Coordinates of C-alpha atoms in Angstrom, one line a residue:
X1 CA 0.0 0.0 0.0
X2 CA 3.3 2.3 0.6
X3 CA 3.5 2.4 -2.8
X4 CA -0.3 3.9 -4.0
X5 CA -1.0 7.4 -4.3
X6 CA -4.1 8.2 -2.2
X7 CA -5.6 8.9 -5.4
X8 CA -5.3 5.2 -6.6
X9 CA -6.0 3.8 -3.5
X10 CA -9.2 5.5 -3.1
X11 CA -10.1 4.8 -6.9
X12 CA -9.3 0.9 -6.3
X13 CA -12.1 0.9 -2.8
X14 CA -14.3 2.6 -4.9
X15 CA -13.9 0.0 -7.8
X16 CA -14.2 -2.6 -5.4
X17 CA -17.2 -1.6 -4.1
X18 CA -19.3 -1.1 -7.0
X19 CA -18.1 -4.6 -7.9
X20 CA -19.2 -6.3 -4.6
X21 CA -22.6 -4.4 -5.0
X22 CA -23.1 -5.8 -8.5
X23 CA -22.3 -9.6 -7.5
X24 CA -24.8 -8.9 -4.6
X25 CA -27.4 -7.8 -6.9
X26 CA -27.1 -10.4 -9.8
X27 CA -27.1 -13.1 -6.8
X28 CA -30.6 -11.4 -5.3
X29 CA -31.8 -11.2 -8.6
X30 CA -30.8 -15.0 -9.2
X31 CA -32.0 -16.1 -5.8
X32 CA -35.5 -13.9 -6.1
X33 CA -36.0 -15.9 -10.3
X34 CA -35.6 -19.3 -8.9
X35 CA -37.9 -18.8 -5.7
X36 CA -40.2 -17.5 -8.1
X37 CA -40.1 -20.4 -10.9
X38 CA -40.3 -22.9 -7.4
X39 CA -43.0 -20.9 -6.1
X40 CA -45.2 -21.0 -9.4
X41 CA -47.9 -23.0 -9.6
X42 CA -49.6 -24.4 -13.0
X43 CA -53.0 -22.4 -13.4
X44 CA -54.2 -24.5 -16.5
X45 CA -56.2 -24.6 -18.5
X46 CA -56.4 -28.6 -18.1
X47 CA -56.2 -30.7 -21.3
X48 CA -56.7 -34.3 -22.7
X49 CA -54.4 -35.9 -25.5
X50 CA -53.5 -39.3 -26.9
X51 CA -50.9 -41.4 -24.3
X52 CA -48.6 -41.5 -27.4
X53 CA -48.2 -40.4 -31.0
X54 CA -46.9 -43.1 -32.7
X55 CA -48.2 -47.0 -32.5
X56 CA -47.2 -50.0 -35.1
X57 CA -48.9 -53.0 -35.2
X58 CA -49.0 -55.9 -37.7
X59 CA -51.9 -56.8 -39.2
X60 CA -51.7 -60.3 -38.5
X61 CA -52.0 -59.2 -34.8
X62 CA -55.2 -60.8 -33.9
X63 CA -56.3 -59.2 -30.2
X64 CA -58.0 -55.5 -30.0
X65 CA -55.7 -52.8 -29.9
X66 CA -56.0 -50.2 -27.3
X67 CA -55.5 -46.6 -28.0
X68 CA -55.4 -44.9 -24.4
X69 CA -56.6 -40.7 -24.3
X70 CA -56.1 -39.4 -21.0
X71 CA -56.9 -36.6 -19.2
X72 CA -53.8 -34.1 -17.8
X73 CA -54.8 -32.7 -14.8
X74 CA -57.6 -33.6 -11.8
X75 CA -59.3 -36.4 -11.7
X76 CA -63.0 -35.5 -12.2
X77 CA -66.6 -36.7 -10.8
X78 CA -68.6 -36.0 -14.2
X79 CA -68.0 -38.1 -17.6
X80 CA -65.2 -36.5 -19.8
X81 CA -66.2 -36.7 -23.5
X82 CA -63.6 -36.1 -26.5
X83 CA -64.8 -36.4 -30.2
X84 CA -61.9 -37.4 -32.9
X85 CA -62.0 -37.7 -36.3
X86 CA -59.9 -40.4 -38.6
X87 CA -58.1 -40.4 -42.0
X88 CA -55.3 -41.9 -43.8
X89 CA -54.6 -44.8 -46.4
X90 CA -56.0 -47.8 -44.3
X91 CA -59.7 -48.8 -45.3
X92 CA -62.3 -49.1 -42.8
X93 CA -63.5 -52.6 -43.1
X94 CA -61.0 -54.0 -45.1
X95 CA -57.7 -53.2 -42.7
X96 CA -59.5 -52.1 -39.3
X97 CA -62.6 -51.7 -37.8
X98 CA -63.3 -49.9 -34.8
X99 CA -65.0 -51.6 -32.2
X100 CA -65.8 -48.6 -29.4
X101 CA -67.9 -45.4 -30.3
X102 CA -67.0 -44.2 -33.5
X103 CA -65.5 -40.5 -33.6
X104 CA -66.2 -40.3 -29.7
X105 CA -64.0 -41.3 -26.3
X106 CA -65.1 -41.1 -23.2
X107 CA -63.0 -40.8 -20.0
X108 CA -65.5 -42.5 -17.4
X109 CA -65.9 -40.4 -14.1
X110 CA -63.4 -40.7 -11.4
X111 CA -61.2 -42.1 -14.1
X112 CA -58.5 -40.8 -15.5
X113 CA -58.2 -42.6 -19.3
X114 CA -60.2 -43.3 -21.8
X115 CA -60.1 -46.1 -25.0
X116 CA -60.6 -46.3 -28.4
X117 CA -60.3 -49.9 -29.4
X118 CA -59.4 -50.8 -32.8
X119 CA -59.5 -54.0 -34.5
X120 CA -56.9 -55.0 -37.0
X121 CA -58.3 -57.3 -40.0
X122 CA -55.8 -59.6 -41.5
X123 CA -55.9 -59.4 -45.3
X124 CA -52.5 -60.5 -45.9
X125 CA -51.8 -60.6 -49.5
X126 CA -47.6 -61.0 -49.2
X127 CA -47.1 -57.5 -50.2
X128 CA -45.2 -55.9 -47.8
X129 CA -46.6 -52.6 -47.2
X130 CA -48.2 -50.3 -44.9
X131 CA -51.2 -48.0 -44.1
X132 CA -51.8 -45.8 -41.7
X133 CA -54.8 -43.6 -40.0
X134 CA -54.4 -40.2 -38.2
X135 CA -56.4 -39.8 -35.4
X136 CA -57.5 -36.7 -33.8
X137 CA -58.9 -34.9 -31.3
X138 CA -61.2 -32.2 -32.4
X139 CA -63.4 -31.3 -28.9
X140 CA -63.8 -32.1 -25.3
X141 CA -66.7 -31.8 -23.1
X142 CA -66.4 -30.2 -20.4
X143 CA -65.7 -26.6 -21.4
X144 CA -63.7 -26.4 -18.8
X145 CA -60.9 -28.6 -20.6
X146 CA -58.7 -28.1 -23.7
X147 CA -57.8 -30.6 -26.7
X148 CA -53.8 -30.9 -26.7
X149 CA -51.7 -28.5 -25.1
X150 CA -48.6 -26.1 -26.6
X151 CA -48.3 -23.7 -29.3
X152 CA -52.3 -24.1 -31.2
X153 CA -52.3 -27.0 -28.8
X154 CA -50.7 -29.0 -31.3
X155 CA -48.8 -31.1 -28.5
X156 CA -51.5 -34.8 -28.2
X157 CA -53.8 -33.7 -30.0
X158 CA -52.9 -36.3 -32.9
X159 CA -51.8 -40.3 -33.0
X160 CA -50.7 -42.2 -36.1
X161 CA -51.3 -45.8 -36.2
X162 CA -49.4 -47.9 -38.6
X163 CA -50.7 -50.8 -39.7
X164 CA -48.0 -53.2 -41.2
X165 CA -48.5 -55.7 -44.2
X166 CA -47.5 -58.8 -43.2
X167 CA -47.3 -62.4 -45.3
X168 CA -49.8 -64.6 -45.7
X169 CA -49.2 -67.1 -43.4
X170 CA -47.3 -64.7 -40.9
X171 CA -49.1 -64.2 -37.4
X172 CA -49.7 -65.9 -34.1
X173 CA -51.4 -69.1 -34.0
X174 CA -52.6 -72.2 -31.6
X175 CA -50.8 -75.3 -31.8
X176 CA -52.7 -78.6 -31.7
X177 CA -51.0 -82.5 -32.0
X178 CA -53.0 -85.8 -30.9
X179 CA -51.0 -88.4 -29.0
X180 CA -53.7 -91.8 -29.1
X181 CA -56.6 -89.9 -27.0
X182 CA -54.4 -87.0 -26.2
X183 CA -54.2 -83.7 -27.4
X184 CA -51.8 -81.2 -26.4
X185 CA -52.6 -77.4 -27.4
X186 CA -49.8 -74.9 -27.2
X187 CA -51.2 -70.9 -27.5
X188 CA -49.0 -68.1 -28.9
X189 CA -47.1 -69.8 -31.5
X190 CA -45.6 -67.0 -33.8
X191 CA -44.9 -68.0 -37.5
X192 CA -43.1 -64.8 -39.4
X193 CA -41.3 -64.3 -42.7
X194 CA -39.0 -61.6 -44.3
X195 CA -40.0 -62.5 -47.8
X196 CA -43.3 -64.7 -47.5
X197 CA -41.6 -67.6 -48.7
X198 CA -39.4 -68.8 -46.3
X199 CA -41.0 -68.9 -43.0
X200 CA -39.7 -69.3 -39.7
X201 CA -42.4 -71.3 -36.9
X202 CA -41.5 -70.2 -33.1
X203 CA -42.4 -73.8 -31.9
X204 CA -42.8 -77.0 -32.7
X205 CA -42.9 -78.2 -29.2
X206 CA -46.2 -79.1 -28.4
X207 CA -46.1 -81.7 -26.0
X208 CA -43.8 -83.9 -28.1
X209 CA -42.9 -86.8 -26.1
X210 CA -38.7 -87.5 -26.2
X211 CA -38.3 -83.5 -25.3
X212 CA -37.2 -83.0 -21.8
X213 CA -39.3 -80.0 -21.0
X214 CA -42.5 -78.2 -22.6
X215 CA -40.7 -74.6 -22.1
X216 CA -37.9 -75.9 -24.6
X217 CA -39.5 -74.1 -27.8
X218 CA -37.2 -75.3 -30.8
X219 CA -37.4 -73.4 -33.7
X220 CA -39.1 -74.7 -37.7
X221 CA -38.6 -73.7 -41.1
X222 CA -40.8 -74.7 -44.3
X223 CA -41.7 -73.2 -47.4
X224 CA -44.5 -72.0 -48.9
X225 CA -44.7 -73.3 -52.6
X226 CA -47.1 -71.3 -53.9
X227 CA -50.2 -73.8 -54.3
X228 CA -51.7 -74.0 -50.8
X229 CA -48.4 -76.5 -50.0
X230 CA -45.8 -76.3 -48.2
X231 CA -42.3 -78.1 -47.8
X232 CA -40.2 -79.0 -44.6
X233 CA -36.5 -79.0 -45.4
X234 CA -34.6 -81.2 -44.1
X235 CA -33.1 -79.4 -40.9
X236 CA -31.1 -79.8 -37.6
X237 CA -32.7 -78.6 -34.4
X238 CA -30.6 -77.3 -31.0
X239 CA -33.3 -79.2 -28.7
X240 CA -32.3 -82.8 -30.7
X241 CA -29.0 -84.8 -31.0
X242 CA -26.4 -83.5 -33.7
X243 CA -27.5 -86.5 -35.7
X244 CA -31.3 -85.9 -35.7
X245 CA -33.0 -84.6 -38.5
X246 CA -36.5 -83.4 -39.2
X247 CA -38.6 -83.2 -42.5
X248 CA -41.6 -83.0 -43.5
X249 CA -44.7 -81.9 -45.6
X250 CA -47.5 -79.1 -44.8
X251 CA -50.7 -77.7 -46.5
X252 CA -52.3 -74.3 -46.0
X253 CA -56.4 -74.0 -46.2
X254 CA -57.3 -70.6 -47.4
X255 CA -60.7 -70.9 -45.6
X256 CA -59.6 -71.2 -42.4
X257 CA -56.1 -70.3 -42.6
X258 CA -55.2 -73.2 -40.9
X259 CA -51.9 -74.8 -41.2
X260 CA -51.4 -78.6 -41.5
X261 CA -47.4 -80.1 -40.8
X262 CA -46.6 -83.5 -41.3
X263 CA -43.1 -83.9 -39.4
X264 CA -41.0 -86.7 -39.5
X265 CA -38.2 -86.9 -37.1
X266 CA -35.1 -89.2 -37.8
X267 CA -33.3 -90.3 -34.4
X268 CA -30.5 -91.3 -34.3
X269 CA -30.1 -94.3 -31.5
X270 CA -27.1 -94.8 -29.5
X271 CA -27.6 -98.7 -31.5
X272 CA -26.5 -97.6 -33.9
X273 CA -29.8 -97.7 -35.8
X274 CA -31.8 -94.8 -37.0
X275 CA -35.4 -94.6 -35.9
X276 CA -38.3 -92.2 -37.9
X277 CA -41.1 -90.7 -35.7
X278 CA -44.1 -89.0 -37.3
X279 CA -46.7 -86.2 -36.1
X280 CA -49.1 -84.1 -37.5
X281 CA -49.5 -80.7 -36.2
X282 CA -52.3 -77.9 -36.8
X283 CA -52.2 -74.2 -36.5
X284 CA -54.8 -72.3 -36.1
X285 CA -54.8 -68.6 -36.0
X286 CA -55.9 -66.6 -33.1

């Protein structure tokens, strides 16, 4: 300090000063913002929208869809009722129906969501393509409520459902197989295909006697050949020995889409000697 002139020194407080006073403010400022953003409390107005804005389903998928609304804010005693309209390249009746209320939703009272249940039909043709319907929300009763939220409430307000070609035998399916007066039945059996030729089956298991366990779910392959049959290439299977083979012969009934196999599976015994065991399986879809 020897060394300042009182000039400097008194310029340097003052500098310091002003500075300390300016941190002080910003940090008051900063301090009085945040309690204010954590103080503030939402005010509405309270919406409804669609849960999400994007669904894809297969056509082959064979239970009713679900397409939730819900209601953003207090749960209400009274009925909330939200009309919607639908476009887009899927036809009614040919690649959906819609089994609620047409162009209406209600949330029940004391409830907080609301359904509209579509139905996908499976008119698999093995062209691999897809549709899609655009559904939105045009008006919500009560009054009291918005449709969407954000900039012209754009934010929920729509949902677009894709509907997925798929091939023709592609989809999930009930497998059935008689053992003297048995019958084991296995549900949930998926059969799908990249190119609607070659198709892969998710089970073959259904009961079948020299497998160790009914959760072991060994995998198929067979090919469609155009004319309602279908061929089982010979093929090697994880779940049997590294010897055992299994082949076969299938037929597909356009009526009831249900799939016929006739497996043969070649064991190979520890004799020495081979040993061919034949079932027939049926799929039927779901």
């Amino acid at each position: 300090m020897k060394n300042l002139t009182k000039h400097t020194f008194l310029y340097r407080i003052s500098h310091w000063g002003l500075t300390g006073i300016a941190i002080a403010l910003i940090g008051w400022l900063s301090v009085a913002c945040e309690t204010s953003d954590v103080n503030r409390v939402f005010e509405g107005p309270y919406f409804v929208r669609f849960t999400d804005t994007l669904v894809t389903y297969k056509e082959s998928y064979s239970q009713p869809v679900s397409i939730q609304v819900h209601n953003v804010g207090p749960i209400l005693n009274e009925p909330i009722t939200i009309n919607y309209t639908v476009s887009g390249t899927a036809r009614a009746g040919r690649d959906y129906t819609i089994q609620s209320t047409e162009g209406k939703v209600v949330i029940p009272a004391n409830k907080s969501t609301g359904n509209i249940v579509l139905k996908l039909i499976n008119n698999a043709n093995n062209i691999l393509e897809s549709q899609s319907l655009t559904f939105t929300l045009t008006s919500v009763t009560p009054s009291t409520l918005q449709v969407g939220f954000g900039q012209n409430n754009i934010v929920g307000k729509q949902l677009t459902f894709v509907i997925q070609d798929d091939c023709l035998f592609g989809g999930t399916y009930t497998g059935t197989q008689r053992y003297g007066a048995q019958t084991a039945t296995v549900r949930d059996i998926q059969i799908t295909s990249t190119d609607c030729k070659n198709y892969l089956l998710s089970s073959w298991n259904l009961g079948i006697p020299f497998l160790s366990f009914d959760a072991q779910r060994p995998t198929l392959t067979f090919i469609d050949n155009g004319d309602n049959s279908l061929t089982v290439p010979s093929q090697t299977n994880p779940e049997l020995g590294p010897t055992d083979k299994i082949a076969g012969t299938g037929a597909w009934n356009p009526k009831d889409r249900r799939i016929t196999l006739n497996l043969q599976f070649t064991l190979a015994l520890n004799s020495g000697k081979d040993t061919t065991l034949t079932y027939t399986q049926t799929y039927t879809p779901q």
